[in-house]
Structures are given as structure tokens and as C-alpha cells.
Amino acid sequence: MPLSLQNTLSRSLETFVPLEEGRIRLYTCGPTVYNRVHIGNLRTFVWEDVMCRTFRWLGYRTTQVMNLTDIDDKTIRGAVAEGLSLREFTQKHVETFFLDLATLGVAPADVYPRATDHIEEMVEIVRKLEERGHTYESDGSVWFRIASFPAYGRLSRVDPSAMKRGARVADDEYEKEDVRDFAVWKGAKEGEPDSATWTTPLGRGRPGWHLECSAMAMKYLGETLDIHTGAVDNIFPHHENEIAQSEGATGKAFVRTWMHAEHLVVDGEKMSKSKGNFFTLPDLLARGASPRAIRYLLLSVPYRQKLNFTFDALAGAASALERLESLDRRLEERCGGSAGTDATPGFAARLAGSLAGFRAGLEDDLNTAAALGALFGAVKETNADLEAGRLTSGDAAAARAFLRRADEVLGVLPKEERASLDAGIEGKIEARQAARKRRDFAAADAIRDELLAAGIVLEDTPQGVRWKRKP
Ligand code: AMP
Ligand code: ZN
């Protein structure tokens, strides 16, 4: 079966063909680094991880860029409130974000660019937009004139003709009803810290949020990307505006396939900071949840369905995972870790069928529920064979290899999680050592606390720092 993906642009399932054979370039909108991400955000990031793993599993090479939104209304407000420079303020949240990704076994993206490091590229896009007649200046800011871009509204299906003449919106985020010209460059305002504004040919100021993603996507992936993702709240205005700016500047198609994940909800409402109905990863770990069960829960619901978070659902995920793990342990006992030479052809053929079913699920727009259905079908049959004493040690080894192969995408079995988790922890410990060296004990302690929240205890010994998991 060919790989099919739902394209938000066409609102239909399309056979996916990358621009360059064998290689997929994708941009995944990253977090706004002003506080700890919640598990709703993490649902989107885990989905994107499963997507990239699936592409690699199917034989593609991937280039994934995930930005860190470190300039926007919220990060600036946060830095001002805490009396820190923008970079100092966002750095703390960047670090905890990486820790959360590592805890959930998310494979790192190829690049994590920050908006603050790409001001020049953003100014360059504004300059091109000016040249092509898409902008005007007013109140010290540069605005995108959406009437100059006839395709405006194609992604979100908002109607730009409903727009009031001359109406503008300065906020980074706004409602769908506000179809208005938006700021690509915001002139410096009274009360904004120096660390959050830049002196540029456009004057002193800072970029709008949407411009940041256009600039970083095109810098690392070229003017036309294969895939751009986010959750559904990103469709308008964020992604609609990204298209207008990018295509307005280059005259080329910006993204071929747009993909959007549905939200994680609580009692039918989107989990969000502003509603206060959120859990962070440390909140769940403190209640005794395992990172792998959380990952399992987040990926088990296909991304285009809302995921209703409950503790019952989390317990269900933990018990599904336990079924996988206990089968894996029994298989290991059966085959003693060796490949064996007594595999039965019938059993191997059945496993191959299950693997094909797992693959078909993923190829059908990353339908993880269908893929897990195929996996658990095989688990059930293999358990029955084990119980009936029908399984040879070669069969057991083949079944273990099958579980491992499926887990390359899922990333929920113990070993894989440990490896990436350990790498994340070691990175963290290095960051803490660096902070101590520059005598920034507050930062060093913050890292120690973060690790503690994730169940990792540090011990300073004469031989260096050792770590262990809390029992
Ligand atoms: P933000 O930090 O607000 O820019 O969000 C980071 C990512 O998480 C974006 O792609 C959002 O669309 C996504 N997101 C925010 N809330 C939720 C939610 N409740 N469920 C799933 N994804 C979300
Ligand atoms: Zn973005």
C-alpha cells in the first residue's frame, strides 16, 4: 500500500510523494518557551515523533526542523515579570522542554532553531514582501496586507472578503473571526526590554510569531517543504499567515502537505494553560505514572481524533503495555535470547502477516489504532501458542524480533526508552556541570530539581556525578 496522508489543504487523503525521492523534509511547529509544556502539547510532539519514526521505518530519510518560539507576546511578558533577559528566561523553559521530550523517548529533531538567532532571515523576508507590494507601514510596524494575496484563506477556509477595510491585528494569536492584516514586524514599544527588540533596517523592533516560522522553515528546508505540521489550533491564523508570507516572498508553493493533530481534551475541552485544566509530565510522574505508559496513551489514539485524557485511560495504557512487556519476557525465557534454528514456517508467515497489517495501519495516514490492532492480534495468538506449548525457541526469537521491529516506531518497550532517556539525562547533567562552572548555582539547582521531578537522583562523588532512578 502506498503511504497516504491527510492534507489539510485539500481536506482529503492523498498518496504521499516527496519532492526528492527517498527523502522527506518536514517542519514541526515547536513550543513557545514561556512555561512548562503540558501533556496536550506533548501529544502533538509525540505524534510528530511517531510520524518521523514511521517515515524512517518505511525507508525514507527525514530532515525534521522544530523551532523554539522564544519571541512572542508571552515570552516577553514572562521575561519582564521575572526581571530576566529574554534569553535567560526562555533558556529555563527550553531545558525543561528537552527533558520532557527525553523522558517520553522522543527522538530528537535534526535542528531546533530559535527565533532570536534568525532575525536577519526574518528581516530579509519582510524586505522581499515590501518589494513585492505585500506590506505597508503604520504605527512603526510593518503589516501584511492580506488583500494583496488572493490565496489567503485557502488553508483555513476563512473568508478574507469578510475583512473590514483597514482593520489590523497586532497580537500574535487571535480568533478566526479576526480576518485582518497582521504584523510581520512590530515596532519597539514602551516597556519592552532591550533584550526583546533588535535594531534592523526595518527599525528597532521584533518579528511577529508567524514570520519566525516562515523564516526558519525556509532556511533549513528550502522554499518548498514536503510537510508542515502542528495541532489544529495552528491552522488559523498561524499557518495561514505563514503561507501568505512565505509564498508572498518567494512566489513558490511553501508546503505541499499540511498536517494537523486534534487536541488532547479534558471533559471535552482543549487542555490549555489559560483554562487551567492541564497536567504537565512531572504532574503525572508524581502520581506514579510511567513515562512509557504516558507515551503509549498519547500515541494510541489516531492523531485526527481528539484524545480525551482520563486517569482510567492512562491505567488502560499501562495495562496494554504490560501485556506487551510480559509477552516479551516470556518469549525471552522461551528462547533464552538466542535465535534458534527450529522456527516453524507457518508461525513466521503469520508474523509477517501481522507486520504487514501493522505497516498498513501506519501507511493509512498514521492510523496507530489499526497498527496496534495488528500488533495485539499477534500478541494474542502468540500467547495462546506459548500456553499450548506450541512455540519453538526459534519461533519465540522471531516473535521477539517482531516486537522489536514494531517498537522502532512505537518506542514504548523498556530498552529503547532507556537508551534515549539516558542520553537526555546525561545531557542534562552536563548542562548542570557547565552551570556550576560558571557559578550559576541557581541554574544548576534548577536542573537537579528537574531531574528529581523525573525520578532521577544525582550524587556528587569524588569521581564525578553519578545518577540513579528513584526506586
Ligand atoms: P504552543 O507552545 O502554545 O505554541 O504549543 C505547542 C504545540 O502544542 C502547538 O503545535 C499547539 O498547536 C499544540 N497544542 C496546544 N494545546 C494542545 C492540546 N490541548 N492538544 C494537542 N496539542 C496542543
Ligand atoms: Zn510555527
Short mmCIF file of C-alpha atoms and ligand atoms in Angstrom, two decimals:
data_model
loop_
_atom_site.label_atom_id
_atom_site.label_comp_id
_atom_site.label_asym_id
_atom_site.label_seq_id
_atom_site.Cartn_x
_atom_site.Cartn_y
_atom_site.Cartn_z
CA MET A 1 0.00 0.00 0.00
CA PRO A 2 1.34 3.48 -0.73
CA LEU A 3 1.78 5.94 2.11
CA SER A 4 -1.32 8.15 2.34
CA LEU A 5 -1.58 11.31 4.41
CA GLN A 6 -4.48 13.62 5.08
CA ASN A 7 -3.68 17.04 3.66
CA THR A 8 -5.43 19.91 5.45
CA LEU A 9 -5.11 21.97 2.26
CA SER A 10 -7.33 19.61 0.25
CA ARG A 11 -9.17 18.13 3.25
CA SER A 12 -8.52 14.74 1.71
CA LEU A 13 -6.34 11.68 1.93
CA GLU A 14 -3.55 11.88 -0.64
CA THR A 15 -0.91 9.44 -1.78
CA PHE A 16 2.26 10.98 -0.46
CA VAL A 17 5.17 11.60 -2.84
CA PRO A 18 8.13 13.61 -1.50
CA LEU A 19 9.81 16.25 -3.64
CA GLU A 20 13.09 14.38 -3.56
CA GLU A 21 12.92 10.64 -3.90
CA GLY A 22 13.54 8.86 -0.62
CA ARG A 23 13.79 12.00 1.48
CA ILE A 24 11.17 13.89 3.49
CA ARG A 25 11.69 17.44 4.71
CA LEU A 26 9.34 18.50 7.42
CA TYR A 27 8.77 21.40 9.76
CA THR A 28 7.03 20.80 13.04
CA CYS A 29 5.97 23.90 14.99
CA GLY A 30 7.67 23.78 18.36
CA PRO A 31 6.73 25.12 21.78
CA THR A 32 6.50 28.69 22.94
CA VAL A 33 9.16 28.56 25.63
CA TYR A 34 7.47 30.56 28.39
CA ASN A 35 6.48 27.77 30.79
CA ARG A 36 6.42 24.02 31.08
CA VAL A 37 4.62 22.28 28.23
CA HIS A 38 1.51 20.31 29.20
CA ILE A 39 0.58 16.83 28.06
CA GLY A 40 -1.67 18.32 25.34
CA ASN A 41 1.39 19.90 23.73
CA LEU A 42 3.22 16.63 24.28
CA ARG A 43 0.53 14.69 22.45
CA THR A 44 1.35 16.72 19.36
CA PHE A 45 5.11 16.26 19.81
CA VAL A 46 4.79 12.51 20.37
CA TRP A 47 2.61 12.23 17.25
CA GLU A 48 5.28 14.05 15.24
CA ASP A 49 7.88 11.68 16.66
CA VAL A 50 5.80 8.65 15.62
CA MET A 51 5.41 10.24 12.19
CA CYS A 52 9.15 10.71 11.69
CA ARG A 53 9.90 7.25 13.04
CA THR A 54 7.32 5.81 10.63
CA PHE A 55 8.88 7.57 7.67
CA ARG A 56 12.31 6.20 8.58
CA TRP A 57 10.82 2.76 9.25
CA LEU A 58 9.40 2.84 5.72
CA GLY A 59 12.86 3.62 4.37
CA TYR A 60 12.80 7.40 3.90
CA ARG A 61 15.47 9.71 5.18
CA THR A 62 13.97 12.57 7.16
CA THR A 63 15.03 16.11 7.92
CA GLN A 64 12.93 17.44 10.76
CA VAL A 65 13.11 21.01 11.97
CA MET A 66 11.35 22.03 15.18
CA ASN A 67 11.54 25.68 16.13
CA LEU A 68 11.60 27.08 19.63
CA THR A 69 9.35 30.13 19.75
CA ASP A 70 11.38 32.35 22.04
CA ILE A 71 10.00 35.71 20.87
CA ASP A 72 6.30 36.35 21.24
CA ASP A 73 3.88 38.24 23.46
CA LYS A 74 4.05 35.53 26.15
CA THR A 75 7.83 35.08 26.39
CA ILE A 76 8.30 38.85 26.56
CA ARG A 77 5.68 39.20 29.28
CA GLY A 78 7.34 36.38 31.24
CA ALA A 79 10.84 37.87 30.98
CA VAL A 80 9.57 41.27 32.15
CA ALA A 81 7.68 39.72 35.06
CA GLU A 82 10.76 37.86 36.28
CA GLY A 83 13.21 40.67 35.58
CA LEU A 84 15.32 38.45 33.32
CA SER A 85 16.67 38.95 29.83
CA LEU A 86 14.58 37.20 27.18
CA ARG A 87 17.29 34.59 26.66
CA GLU A 88 17.74 33.82 30.37
CA PHE A 89 14.01 33.49 30.77
CA THR A 90 13.42 31.21 27.77
CA GLN A 91 16.52 29.10 28.41
CA LYS A 92 14.97 27.58 31.53
CA HIS A 93 11.94 26.50 29.57
CA VAL A 94 13.98 25.19 26.66
CA GLU A 95 15.81 22.93 29.09
CA THR A 96 12.70 21.50 30.70
CA PHE A 97 11.19 21.00 27.24
CA PHE A 98 14.13 18.85 26.18
CA LEU A 99 13.91 16.96 29.43
CA ASP A 100 10.23 16.18 28.80
CA LEU A 101 10.97 15.00 25.26
CA ALA A 102 13.74 12.73 26.52
CA THR A 103 11.53 11.34 29.27
CA LEU A 104 8.93 10.39 26.66
CA GLY A 105 11.54 8.82 24.37
CA VAL A 106 11.01 11.37 21.59
CA ALA A 107 13.82 11.07 19.04
CA PRO A 108 15.47 14.48 18.60
CA ALA A 109 14.73 16.63 15.53
CA ASP A 110 17.67 17.49 13.28
CA VAL A 111 17.57 21.19 14.17
CA TYR A 112 15.90 23.18 16.94
CA PRO A 113 16.32 26.76 15.72
CA ARG A 114 15.36 29.70 17.91
CA ALA A 115 13.70 32.82 16.60
CA THR A 116 16.24 35.03 18.39
CA ASP A 117 19.02 33.51 16.25
CA HIS A 118 17.26 34.23 12.94
CA ILE A 119 16.36 37.92 12.97
CA GLU A 120 18.35 38.59 9.80
CA GLU A 121 16.47 35.96 7.82
CA MET A 122 13.17 37.42 9.03
CA VAL A 123 14.15 40.94 8.03
CA GLU A 124 15.08 39.59 4.61
CA ILE A 125 11.59 38.12 4.13
CA VAL A 126 9.98 41.42 5.14
CA ARG A 127 12.21 43.20 2.62
CA LYS A 128 11.08 40.82 -0.14
CA LEU A 129 7.45 41.28 0.85
CA GLU A 130 7.91 45.05 0.68
CA GLU A 131 9.43 44.77 -2.79
CA ARG A 132 6.51 42.70 -3.98
CA GLY A 133 3.91 45.08 -2.61
CA HIS A 134 2.51 42.89 0.17
CA THR A 135 3.17 45.22 3.10
CA TYR A 136 2.60 48.73 4.42
CA GLU A 137 3.93 50.62 7.38
CA SER A 138 1.80 52.08 10.10
CA ASP A 139 2.37 52.92 13.78
CA GLY A 140 6.05 52.00 13.43
CA SER A 141 5.17 48.41 12.46
CA VAL A 142 5.09 46.58 9.13
CA TRP A 143 1.80 44.90 8.25
CA PHE A 144 0.93 42.20 5.76
CA ARG A 145 -1.89 43.36 3.50
CA ILE A 146 -3.95 40.23 3.06
CA ALA A 147 -5.90 41.78 0.18
CA SER A 148 -2.61 41.59 -1.78
CA PHE A 149 -2.55 37.80 -1.54
CA PRO A 150 -5.57 36.26 -3.31
CA ALA A 151 -4.91 32.76 -1.97
CA TYR A 152 -5.37 33.98 1.63
CA GLY A 153 -7.78 31.65 3.41
CA ARG A 154 -7.06 28.57 1.30
CA LEU A 155 -5.78 26.52 4.24
CA SER A 156 -8.15 27.61 7.00
CA ARG A 157 -11.08 28.36 4.68
CA VAL A 158 -11.66 31.70 6.33
CA ASP A 159 -13.20 34.26 4.03
CA PRO A 160 -10.96 37.28 3.54
CA SER A 161 -13.77 39.20 1.87
CA ALA A 162 -15.37 39.36 5.32
CA MET A 163 -12.46 41.53 6.37
CA LYS A 164 -13.09 45.15 7.29
CA ARG A 165 -11.06 47.58 5.21
CA GLY A 166 -8.02 48.83 7.08
CA ALA A 167 -8.59 46.56 10.09
CA ARG A 168 -5.39 45.31 11.66
CA VAL A 169 -4.40 42.95 14.44
CA ALA A 170 -1.18 43.28 16.40
CA ASP A 171 -1.45 40.23 18.68
CA ASP A 172 0.50 37.10 17.87
CA GLU A 173 -2.60 34.98 18.46
CA TYR A 174 -6.16 35.88 17.54
CA GLU A 175 -9.50 34.36 16.74
CA LYS A 176 -10.68 33.02 13.42
CA GLU A 177 -13.28 35.77 13.12
CA ASP A 178 -10.45 38.32 13.07
CA VAL A 179 -9.52 38.11 9.41
CA ARG A 180 -7.32 41.18 9.33
CA ASP A 181 -3.97 42.46 8.23
CA PHE A 182 -1.35 41.20 10.66
CA ALA A 183 2.00 42.49 11.86
CA VAL A 184 5.09 40.90 10.32
CA TRP A 185 7.40 43.32 12.10
CA LYS A 186 6.40 45.04 15.32
CA GLY A 187 7.99 48.37 16.17
CA ALA A 188 9.52 48.55 19.67
CA LYS A 189 7.05 49.64 22.32
CA GLU A 190 7.43 51.40 25.64
CA GLY A 191 8.16 48.91 28.42
CA GLU A 192 9.61 46.17 26.22
CA PRO A 193 13.04 45.04 27.38
CA ASP A 194 16.08 45.73 25.19
CA SER A 195 16.75 42.00 25.08
CA ALA A 196 13.48 41.51 23.17
CA THR A 197 13.98 44.09 20.42
CA TRP A 198 16.52 44.35 17.63
CA THR A 199 17.90 47.26 15.63
CA THR A 200 17.47 46.39 11.97
CA PRO A 201 16.97 48.13 8.61
CA LEU A 202 13.26 47.96 9.45
CA GLY A 203 13.86 49.99 12.59
CA ARG A 204 14.02 48.84 16.20
CA GLY A 205 11.51 46.11 16.91
CA ARG A 206 10.84 42.42 16.77
CA PRO A 207 9.29 39.89 14.41
CA GLY A 208 5.72 38.63 14.58
CA TRP A 209 5.34 34.99 15.60
CA HIS A 210 4.20 33.78 12.17
CA LEU A 211 7.19 35.32 10.41
CA GLU A 212 9.54 33.36 12.69
CA CYS A 213 8.30 30.01 11.40
CA SER A 214 8.36 31.10 7.74
CA ALA A 215 11.98 32.18 8.08
CA MET A 216 13.24 29.15 9.98
CA ALA A 217 11.35 26.66 7.82
CA MET A 218 12.73 28.04 4.57
CA LYS A 219 16.25 28.50 5.92
CA TYR A 220 16.66 24.85 6.85
CA LEU A 221 14.34 23.10 4.42
CA GLY A 222 14.25 25.22 1.27
CA GLU A 223 11.45 27.34 -0.15
CA THR A 224 9.12 24.39 -0.67
CA LEU A 225 8.76 21.77 2.06
CA ASP A 226 7.17 18.36 1.92
CA ILE A 227 5.27 18.53 5.19
CA HIS A 228 4.44 21.13 7.82
CA THR A 229 2.62 20.12 10.99
CA GLY A 230 1.04 21.46 14.15
CA ALA A 231 -2.14 20.96 16.13
CA VAL A 232 -5.45 22.19 14.74
CA ASP A 233 -5.29 25.50 16.64
CA ASN A 234 -2.28 26.38 14.46
CA ILE A 235 -4.28 26.35 11.23
CA PHE A 236 -5.58 29.87 11.77
CA PRO A 237 -4.02 32.34 12.00
CA HIS A 238 -0.53 30.86 12.36
CA HIS A 239 -0.24 28.60 9.35
CA GLU A 240 -2.49 30.70 7.13
CA ASN A 241 -0.17 33.64 7.78
CA GLU A 242 2.95 31.56 7.26
CA ILE A 243 1.68 30.65 3.79
CA ALA A 244 0.88 34.26 2.92
CA GLN A 245 4.32 35.50 4.00
CA SER A 246 6.37 32.67 2.53
CA GLU A 247 4.57 32.49 -0.81
CA GLY A 248 4.29 36.27 -0.93
CA ALA A 249 8.09 36.48 -0.61
CA THR A 250 9.13 33.64 -2.93
CA GLY A 251 6.26 33.26 -5.38
CA LYS A 252 6.57 29.49 -4.87
CA ALA A 253 4.39 26.94 -3.11
CA PHE A 254 5.52 26.86 0.54
CA VAL A 255 4.23 23.48 1.72
CA ARG A 256 2.89 20.51 -0.20
CA THR A 257 1.23 18.63 2.66
CA TRP A 258 -0.15 20.35 5.75
CA MET A 259 -0.99 18.03 8.64
CA HIS A 260 -2.77 18.91 11.86
CA ALA A 261 -3.36 16.90 15.00
CA GLU A 262 -6.54 17.12 17.02
CA HIS A 263 -6.31 18.24 20.60
CA LEU A 264 -5.93 16.40 23.81
CA VAL A 265 -9.04 17.33 25.77
CA VAL A 266 -10.30 17.12 29.34
CA ASP A 267 -14.06 16.79 29.75
CA GLY A 268 -14.44 17.79 26.12
CA GLU A 269 -12.38 20.98 26.49
CA LYS A 270 -8.96 21.62 24.97
CA MET A 271 -6.24 21.23 27.58
CA SER A 272 -4.62 24.64 27.86
CA LYS A 273 -2.70 26.84 30.23
CA SER A 274 -5.27 29.60 30.04
CA LYS A 275 -8.12 27.30 31.12
CA GLY A 276 -6.03 25.89 33.97
CA ASN A 277 -7.19 22.34 33.11
CA PHE A 278 -3.74 20.98 32.44
CA PHE A 279 -1.24 18.39 33.64
CA THR A 280 2.46 18.58 32.98
CA LEU A 281 4.60 15.49 32.65
CA PRO A 282 6.04 15.89 36.19
CA ASP A 283 2.42 16.13 37.48
CA LEU A 284 1.70 12.68 36.05
CA LEU A 285 5.04 11.20 37.14
CA ALA A 286 4.40 12.47 40.67
CA ARG A 287 1.17 10.45 40.63
CA GLY A 288 3.18 7.35 39.82
CA ALA A 289 2.54 7.13 36.06
CA SER A 290 5.34 5.62 33.99
CA PRO A 291 6.73 7.66 31.09
CA ARG A 292 6.24 4.73 28.73
CA ALA A 293 2.58 4.33 29.64
CA ILE A 294 2.06 8.05 29.06
CA ARG A 295 3.75 7.77 25.68
CA TYR A 296 1.63 4.75 24.85
CA LEU A 297 -1.56 6.61 25.73
CA LEU A 298 -0.58 9.66 23.70
CA LEU A 299 0.21 7.70 20.57
CA SER A 300 -2.56 5.11 20.79
CA VAL A 301 -5.34 7.42 19.61
CA PRO A 302 -5.01 8.30 15.89
CA TYR A 303 -3.96 11.90 15.56
CA ARG A 304 -7.05 13.16 13.79
CA GLN A 305 -9.24 12.14 16.72
CA LYS A 306 -9.47 14.09 19.94
CA LEU A 307 -7.77 12.32 22.80
CA ASN A 308 -9.84 12.51 25.96
CA PHE A 309 -7.39 12.38 28.84
CA THR A 310 -8.51 10.47 31.95
CA PHE A 311 -6.62 8.53 34.60
CA ASP A 312 -8.62 5.45 33.61
CA ALA A 313 -7.31 5.79 30.07
CA LEU A 314 -3.80 6.08 31.47
CA ALA A 315 -4.31 2.92 33.53
CA GLY A 316 -5.61 1.19 30.39
CA ALA A 317 -2.48 2.23 28.51
CA ALA A 318 -0.29 0.89 31.32
CA SER A 319 -2.04 -2.48 31.24
CA ALA A 320 -1.82 -2.75 27.42
CA LEU A 321 1.86 -2.04 27.72
CA GLU A 322 2.22 -4.64 30.44
CA ARG A 323 0.74 -7.23 28.07
CA LEU A 324 3.44 -6.41 25.54
CA GLU A 325 6.19 -6.49 28.12
CA SER A 326 5.07 -9.69 29.77
CA LEU A 327 4.90 -11.44 26.41
CA ASP A 328 8.37 -10.15 25.65
CA ARG A 329 9.68 -11.54 28.95
CA ARG A 330 8.06 -14.93 28.38
CA LEU A 331 9.47 -15.06 24.86
CA GLU A 332 12.91 -14.30 26.20
CA GLU A 333 12.60 -17.14 28.70
CA ARG A 334 11.44 -19.45 25.93
CA CYS A 335 14.27 -18.71 23.51
CA GLY A 336 16.97 -17.86 26.05
CA GLY A 337 17.93 -14.84 23.98
CA SER A 338 19.24 -16.91 21.06
CA ALA A 339 17.87 -17.00 17.53
CA GLY A 340 17.29 -20.76 17.42
CA THR A 341 17.12 -22.88 14.29
CA ASP A 342 13.78 -24.52 14.81
CA ALA A 343 11.47 -21.75 13.61
CA THR A 344 8.27 -23.04 12.04
CA PRO A 345 7.38 -21.62 8.62
CA GLY A 346 3.68 -21.30 9.46
CA PHE A 347 4.44 -19.18 12.50
CA ALA A 348 6.85 -16.97 10.57
CA ALA A 349 4.24 -16.43 7.84
CA ARG A 350 1.67 -15.40 10.45
CA LEU A 351 4.08 -12.90 11.97
CA ALA A 352 4.84 -11.50 8.53
CA GLY A 353 1.09 -11.03 8.03
CA SER A 354 0.81 -9.18 11.33
CA LEU A 355 3.75 -6.97 10.46
CA ALA A 356 2.12 -6.19 7.12
CA GLY A 357 -1.05 -5.24 9.00
CA PHE A 358 0.94 -3.03 11.36
CA ARG A 359 2.58 -1.34 8.40
CA ALA A 360 -0.70 -0.91 6.54
CA GLY A 361 -2.16 0.86 9.56
CA LEU A 362 0.71 3.33 9.64
CA GLU A 363 0.62 3.85 5.90
CA ASP A 364 -3.04 4.74 6.20
CA ASP A 365 -2.47 8.26 7.50
CA LEU A 366 -0.57 7.03 10.59
CA ASN A 367 -3.50 5.10 11.95
CA THR A 368 -1.86 3.94 15.16
CA ALA A 369 -5.04 2.27 16.40
CA ALA A 370 -5.08 -0.01 13.36
CA ALA A 371 -1.34 -0.67 13.72
CA LEU A 372 -1.75 -1.54 17.39
CA GLY A 373 -4.71 -3.74 16.48
CA ALA A 374 -2.46 -5.81 14.21
CA LEU A 375 0.23 -5.93 16.88
CA PHE A 376 -2.14 -7.10 19.60
CA GLY A 377 -3.67 -9.68 17.27
CA ALA A 378 -0.21 -11.23 17.07
CA VAL A 379 0.27 -10.89 20.84
CA LYS A 380 -2.92 -12.80 21.48
CA GLU A 381 -2.05 -15.62 19.09
CA THR A 382 1.50 -15.88 20.35
CA ASN A 383 0.33 -16.02 23.95
CA ALA A 384 -2.02 -18.85 23.00
CA ASP A 385 0.81 -20.72 21.27
CA LEU A 386 3.03 -20.30 24.29
CA GLU A 387 0.35 -21.57 26.62
CA ALA A 388 -0.32 -24.58 24.44
CA GLY A 389 3.41 -25.37 24.30
CA ARG A 390 3.39 -24.98 20.52
CA LEU A 391 6.08 -22.33 20.30
CA THR A 392 9.61 -23.43 19.40
CA SER A 393 12.54 -21.38 20.65
CA GLY A 394 13.12 -20.21 17.06
CA ASP A 395 9.51 -19.02 16.91
CA ALA A 396 9.97 -17.20 20.20
CA ALA A 397 13.04 -15.44 18.85
CA ALA A 398 11.14 -14.47 15.69
CA ALA A 399 8.28 -13.10 17.78
CA ARG A 400 10.69 -11.04 19.84
CA ALA A 401 12.23 -9.64 16.66
CA PHE A 402 8.71 -8.77 15.50
CA LEU A 403 8.00 -6.86 18.74
CA ARG A 404 11.31 -5.03 18.42
CA ARG A 405 10.57 -4.09 14.82
CA ALA A 406 7.17 -2.66 15.74
CA ASP A 407 8.74 -0.86 18.67
CA GLU A 408 11.09 1.05 16.37
CA VAL A 409 8.02 3.14 15.60
CA LEU A 410 6.22 2.94 18.94
CA GLY A 411 9.20 3.40 21.26
CA VAL A 412 7.33 2.01 24.27
CA LEU A 413 9.33 -1.07 25.23
CA PRO A 414 11.86 -0.67 28.05
CA LYS A 415 15.20 -0.84 26.27
CA GLU A 416 14.68 1.83 23.68
CA GLU A 417 13.18 4.20 26.17
CA ARG A 418 16.14 3.72 28.48
CA ALA A 419 18.69 4.43 25.80
CA SER A 420 17.16 7.75 24.75
CA LEU A 421 16.23 8.66 28.29
CA ASP A 422 19.75 8.03 29.47
CA ALA A 423 21.14 10.25 26.72
CA GLY A 424 18.77 13.01 27.80
CA ILE A 425 19.80 12.66 31.43
CA GLU A 426 23.47 12.78 30.60
CA GLY A 427 22.93 15.92 28.52
CA LYS A 428 21.17 17.45 31.49
CA ILE A 429 24.00 16.55 33.86
CA GLU A 430 26.49 18.17 31.52
CA ALA A 431 24.37 21.33 31.41
CA ARG A 432 24.35 21.33 35.22
CA GLN A 433 28.12 20.93 35.40
CA ALA A 434 28.53 23.82 32.95
CA ALA A 435 26.23 25.99 35.06
CA ARG A 436 28.28 25.19 38.18
CA LYS A 437 31.48 26.05 36.39
CA ARG A 438 30.16 29.50 35.57
CA ARG A 439 29.00 29.70 39.21
CA ASP A 440 25.35 29.88 38.20
CA PHE A 441 24.19 27.79 41.14
CA ALA A 442 20.55 28.71 40.67
CA ALA A 443 20.55 27.19 37.19
CA ALA A 444 22.47 24.15 38.42
CA ASP A 445 19.98 23.58 41.23
CA ALA A 446 17.07 24.04 38.87
CA ILE A 447 18.44 21.22 36.71
CA ARG A 448 18.91 18.99 39.74
CA ASP A 449 15.28 19.66 40.70
CA GLU A 450 14.05 18.95 37.20
CA LEU A 451 15.83 15.62 37.17
CA LEU A 452 14.42 14.84 40.58
CA ALA A 453 10.93 15.57 39.27
CA ALA A 454 11.59 13.00 36.56
CA GLY A 455 12.67 10.47 39.18
CA ILE A 456 16.42 10.86 38.73
CA VAL A 457 18.64 11.33 41.79
CA LEU A 458 22.11 12.84 41.43
CA GLU A 459 25.05 12.08 43.67
CA ASP A 460 28.19 14.17 43.65
CA THR A 461 31.12 11.82 44.20
CA PRO A 462 34.88 12.43 44.03
CA GLN A 463 34.80 10.53 40.71
CA GLY A 464 32.18 12.86 39.26
CA VAL A 465 28.42 12.92 39.14
CA ARG A 466 26.53 9.64 39.37
CA TRP A 467 22.82 9.23 38.85
CA LYS A 468 20.22 6.66 39.63
CA ARG A 469 16.49 6.25 39.30
CA LYS A 470 14.35 6.67 42.38
CA PRO A 471 13.07 3.24 43.31
P1 AMP B 1 2.41 26.40 21.94
O1 AMP B 1 3.55 26.29 22.89
O2 AMP B 1 1.18 27.00 22.53
O3 AMP B 1 2.82 27.10 20.65
O4 AMP B 1 2.01 24.91 21.56
C1 AMP B 1 2.90 23.95 21.09
C2 AMP B 1 2.18 22.94 20.23
O5 AMP B 1 1.21 22.23 21.01
C3 AMP B 1 1.40 23.57 19.08
O6 AMP B 1 1.57 22.79 17.92
C4 AMP B 1 -0.02 23.55 19.56
O7 AMP B 1 -0.92 23.54 18.48
C5 AMP B 1 -0.05 22.25 20.35
N1 AMP B 1 -1.13 22.17 21.36
C6 AMP B 1 -1.55 23.13 22.22
N2 AMP B 1 -2.55 22.69 23.01
C7 AMP B 1 -2.78 21.40 22.64
C8 AMP B 1 -3.69 20.36 23.09
N3 AMP B 1 -4.56 20.56 24.08
N4 AMP B 1 -3.62 19.16 22.47
C9 AMP B 1 -2.74 18.94 21.48
N5 AMP B 1 -1.86 19.86 21.02
C10 AMP B 1 -1.87 21.07 21.59
ZN ZN B 2 5.05 27.73 13.91
#
